[in-house]
């Protein structure tokens, strides 16, 4: 790309707001045009809006995937508009002539003619389809019982959350919600109790934050749920706030925080090519980038990087022919050679190098190369051999451990997820700590939410099926626990429903596990309505024991919730996972149906009064359930679900495209004639005529994974049949709703929908 084009593209990246005085009648709206730079057309859109007596404008660069770039100065004098963004040396001067602005675009000393034509700014999807606010509110009002807890009680964000210590233990960071549901980040000095608001959440959500070192925090944000995450950093007093990756249409992943290099971290970005990610060392103060390796083979890209604690690239995994994985390793820090040739189906992941040994090539590795269940091995990467098999379980994959940097990288514990989370203490130090925690807090799952570098302070997070979550601080020097925060004190444990692990046998003899959340009526001997809730993914994902706000809301209305870890779910070994490949919408759906029959046979639920609800693949399962077994469910709620596997594959985001062959091995490959037939058979959009029961559809307009077209297709098809399909679309959300107000509105409408279509008055004694 020539330098002129590059400069313009690089400039169209920031967003600072101001107002200006214009004629609303003439200028409010969207203005579209194209810059012509040495034969390259760059589309631009200026959007002008009015708020009271002030106006605001933003700029879109569609070719860069950039929207909402606000200008920092806009003036209208003598029918001429001047728009500036000084930091990027951008200026536009145009004269208003009816429905056109004729003028010049200036950037870094260059000038380009630019005529803008007034146009209609379009929103994603078919905007004629979503239900009105009044229609959705009327649906929500059907949840009219006298209930102790409202939807807001379950889905309002905690007043404070996401606690963590600074590495030296002097400060505590956390998020706190204001009266407008904005979740700002605060830092509290633990000696003086002085509190500083460090990060202000504005229109865009802070998607995550954490300590980079003792004096600086990093955080990530995207735009409206589009998942193009940008990295920011700020000092603990709120100063020197900086966007570290101001690149529109570029997604950032944090790979490594460098304890040994406090001013840097390692990230990856798809900056060079949107389909592949390359690693960079980034200075968290200045934003200076150093590219650590080039990922240039788009057909066979690197998809995983292995760094040591000092930030040295020691290895990487590279896709070959779309479905094979070659693991490269270096012994001299310069030359990378193939160490292992694997299939994408294999697990071989280095969790950490073993810094407690003199051999720099010893590593803790999770592997299932010689077993069905993933095991933790001590492995010599240079010699490519197992040193010792450290930990395994006969029924579940194991994949987690903790090392103590403070105690010379001593191995503290292994953990895995069975019916509940299991921690197996290893070191003498941790055995004592584990005993103290479990004795003090029996019957709860605990996690170490954080620990200071010197291990003098621990942050312990407790949860159960009935407890939303509480934080305790443990002072190792004083050997004392201190209550810190209850995330949801309004939700009384004794009022919450029990989540029970279940195990049953599928129709073809496979052992299937899952969970049933039972309202008190079911435990007291009544059959209750049930909401079947298939999980997303679907591959490698599983449902877990713990507090589930959805299931608790449903239980408060008298509904049980069934969660089945159907074949293809993760955590149960390679054979179980792969038994679900090419079975999405088929045997995977059979497992869900078999789970429903099982819990009905136990006398807990009324199988004639069952709904189905899920998100992502779970939303697909809703649509598939209503078409595969039209009489089994009373109604369904499809939340960002796939309706057409053909269009789903064709709308993959760029960074998914290198994995398309893998996705075809998991789902189906339309290039194989018999599989193309199956794809049509299991794509609900082709079987709309089979849907007999009410359906509620929910979608985030900016969803990069499941395009809004997936929901539009199913709604259009049913509406064409004269079916009333409530349809909620949020234009500031992506793959699932992250904003509190939107989330509450979703569940209010959903619970009203269930109130309308599930007959709660039907309740049978078990022995009836």
Tab-separated table of N, CA and C in Angstrom, residues 218 220 231 251-258 264-270 277-282 292-293 295 302-309 311-313 315-316 350-351:
chain	number	residue	atom	x	y	z
A	218	UNK	N	-4.006	-2.076	33.227
A	218	UNK	CA	-4.378	-2.170	31.819
A	218	UNK	C	-5.838	-2.586	31.733
A	220	UNK	N	-9.259	-3.392	28.598
A	220	UNK	CA	-9.631	-3.577	27.197
A	220	UNK	C	-11.065	-3.126	26.972
A	231	UNK	N	-6.376	-2.204	23.662
A	231	UNK	CA	-5.708	-2.225	24.958
A	231	UNK	C	-5.398	-0.802	25.408
A	251	UNK	N	-7.924	-6.641	16.471
A	251	UNK	CA	-8.278	-7.291	17.727
A	251	UNK	C	-7.004	-7.613	18.506
A	252	UNK	N	-7.017	-7.302	19.808
A	252	UNK	CA	-5.868	-7.534	20.675
A	252	UNK	C	-6.157	-8.699	21.611
A	253	UNK	N	-5.190	-9.595	21.752
A	253	UNK	CA	-5.221	-10.640	22.776
A	253	UNK	C	-4.021	-10.449	23.693
A	254	UNK	N	-4.226	-10.538	24.995
A	254	UNK	CA	-3.113	-10.469	25.937
A	254	UNK	C	-2.560	-11.878	26.112
A	255	UNK	N	-1.289	-12.058	25.784
A	255	UNK	CA	-0.665	-13.378	25.862
A	255	UNK	C	0.070	-13.592	27.180
A	256	UNK	N	0.862	-12.614	27.607
A	256	UNK	CA	1.680	-12.785	28.805
A	256	UNK	C	1.834	-11.455	29.529
A	257	UNK	N	1.629	-11.478	30.856
A	257	UNK	CA	2.072	-10.381	31.695
A	257	UNK	C	3.464	-10.744	32.178
A	258	UNK	N	4.393	-9.832	32.091
A	258	UNK	CA	5.789	-10.159	32.371
A	258	UNK	C	6.173	-9.674	33.772
A	264	UNK	N	6.479	-3.944	30.456
A	264	UNK	CA	6.092	-4.550	29.186
A	264	UNK	C	5.147	-5.720	29.407
A	265	UNK	N	4.420	-6.042	28.376
A	265	UNK	CA	3.650	-7.280	28.326
A	265	UNK	C	3.667	-7.767	26.883
A	266	UNK	N	3.217	-8.986	26.686
A	266	UNK	CA	3.194	-9.548	25.341
A	266	UNK	C	1.752	-9.703	24.901
A	267	UNK	N	1.463	-9.189	23.738
A	267	UNK	CA	0.123	-9.255	23.159
A	267	UNK	C	0.217	-9.862	21.769
A	268	UNK	N	-0.935	-10.193	21.200
A	268	UNK	CA	-0.986	-10.533	19.778
A	268	UNK	C	-2.059	-9.688	19.121
A	269	UNK	N	-1.860	-9.382	17.860
A	269	UNK	CA	-2.816	-8.584	17.088
A	269	UNK	C	-2.882	-9.099	15.661
A	270	UNK	N	-4.054	-8.946	15.062
A	270	UNK	CA	-4.198	-9.222	13.631
A	270	UNK	C	-4.053	-7.915	12.854
A	277	UNK	N	-2.839	-13.696	13.726
A	277	UNK	CA	-2.342	-12.895	14.841
A	277	UNK	C	-0.827	-13.055	14.971
A	278	UNK	N	-0.159	-11.929	15.252
A	278	UNK	CA	1.282	-11.918	15.435
A	278	UNK	C	1.611	-11.355	16.812
A	279	UNK	N	2.720	-11.821	17.435
A	279	UNK	CA	3.046	-11.388	18.797
A	279	UNK	C	3.884	-10.113	18.815
A	280	UNK	N	3.619	-9.282	19.812
A	280	UNK	CA	4.355	-8.040	20.015
A	280	UNK	C	4.677	-7.881	21.495
A	281	UNK	N	5.825	-7.300	21.771
A	281	UNK	CA	6.100	-6.803	23.121
A	281	UNK	C	5.686	-5.337	23.126
A	282	UNK	N	4.836	-4.965	24.086
A	282	UNK	CA	4.322	-3.607	24.116
A	282	UNK	C	4.719	-2.936	25.423
A	292	UNK	N	7.645	-9.521	17.693
A	292	UNK	CA	8.513	-10.603	18.145
A	292	UNK	C	8.652	-11.730	17.129
A	293	UNK	N	7.682	-11.863	16.249
A	293	UNK	CA	7.748	-12.929	15.242
A	293	UNK	C	6.746	-12.606	14.151
A	295	UNK	N	4.047	-13.860	11.370
A	295	UNK	CA	3.123	-14.953	11.045
A	295	UNK	C	2.650	-14.710	9.619
A	302	UNK	N	0.346	-19.598	12.276
A	302	UNK	CA	0.606	-19.903	13.684
A	302	UNK	C	-0.640	-19.534	14.482
A	303	UNK	N	-1.071	-20.431	15.360
A	303	UNK	CA	-2.268	-20.122	16.147
A	303	UNK	C	-2.015	-20.095	17.647
A	304	UNK	N	-0.812	-20.530	18.098
A	304	UNK	CA	-0.485	-20.503	19.517
A	304	UNK	C	1.000	-20.204	19.675
A	305	UNK	N	1.324	-19.328	20.646
A	305	UNK	CA	2.710	-18.990	20.936
A	305	UNK	C	3.055	-19.418	22.358
A	306	UNK	N	4.286	-19.896	22.543
A	306	UNK	CA	4.765	-20.322	23.854
A	306	UNK	C	5.932	-19.430	24.271
A	307	UNK	N	5.710	-18.632	25.335
A	307	UNK	CA	6.741	-17.754	25.875
A	307	UNK	C	7.155	-18.232	27.257
A	308	UNK	N	8.379	-17.915	27.649
A	308	UNK	CA	8.780	-18.190	29.016
A	308	UNK	C	8.563	-16.935	29.862
A	309	UNK	N	8.917	-17.012	31.150
A	309	UNK	CA	8.625	-15.923	32.075
A	309	UNK	C	9.391	-14.644	31.746
A	311	UNK	N	9.772	-13.560	28.687
A	311	UNK	CA	9.256	-13.026	27.431
A	311	UNK	C	9.939	-13.546	26.196
A	312	UNK	N	10.701	-14.616	26.325
A	312	UNK	CA	11.350	-15.215	25.161
A	312	UNK	C	10.403	-16.184	24.465
A	313	UNK	N	10.309	-16.072	23.154
A	313	UNK	CA	9.486	-16.997	22.376
A	313	UNK	C	10.221	-18.328	22.271
A	315	UNK	N	8.467	-21.406	21.541
A	315	UNK	CA	7.841	-22.322	20.601
A	315	UNK	C	6.534	-21.775	20.083
A	316	UNK	N	5.970	-22.469	19.115
A	316	UNK	CA	4.662	-22.083	18.600
A	316	UNK	C	4.031	-23.274	17.895
A	350	UNK	N	1.666	-26.701	26.636
A	350	UNK	CA	2.592	-26.404	27.724
A	350	UNK	C	1.971	-25.336	28.628
A	351	UNK	N	1.715	-25.702	29.888
A	351	UNK	CA	1.143	-24.747	30.836
A	351	UNK	C	2.196	-23.761	31.326
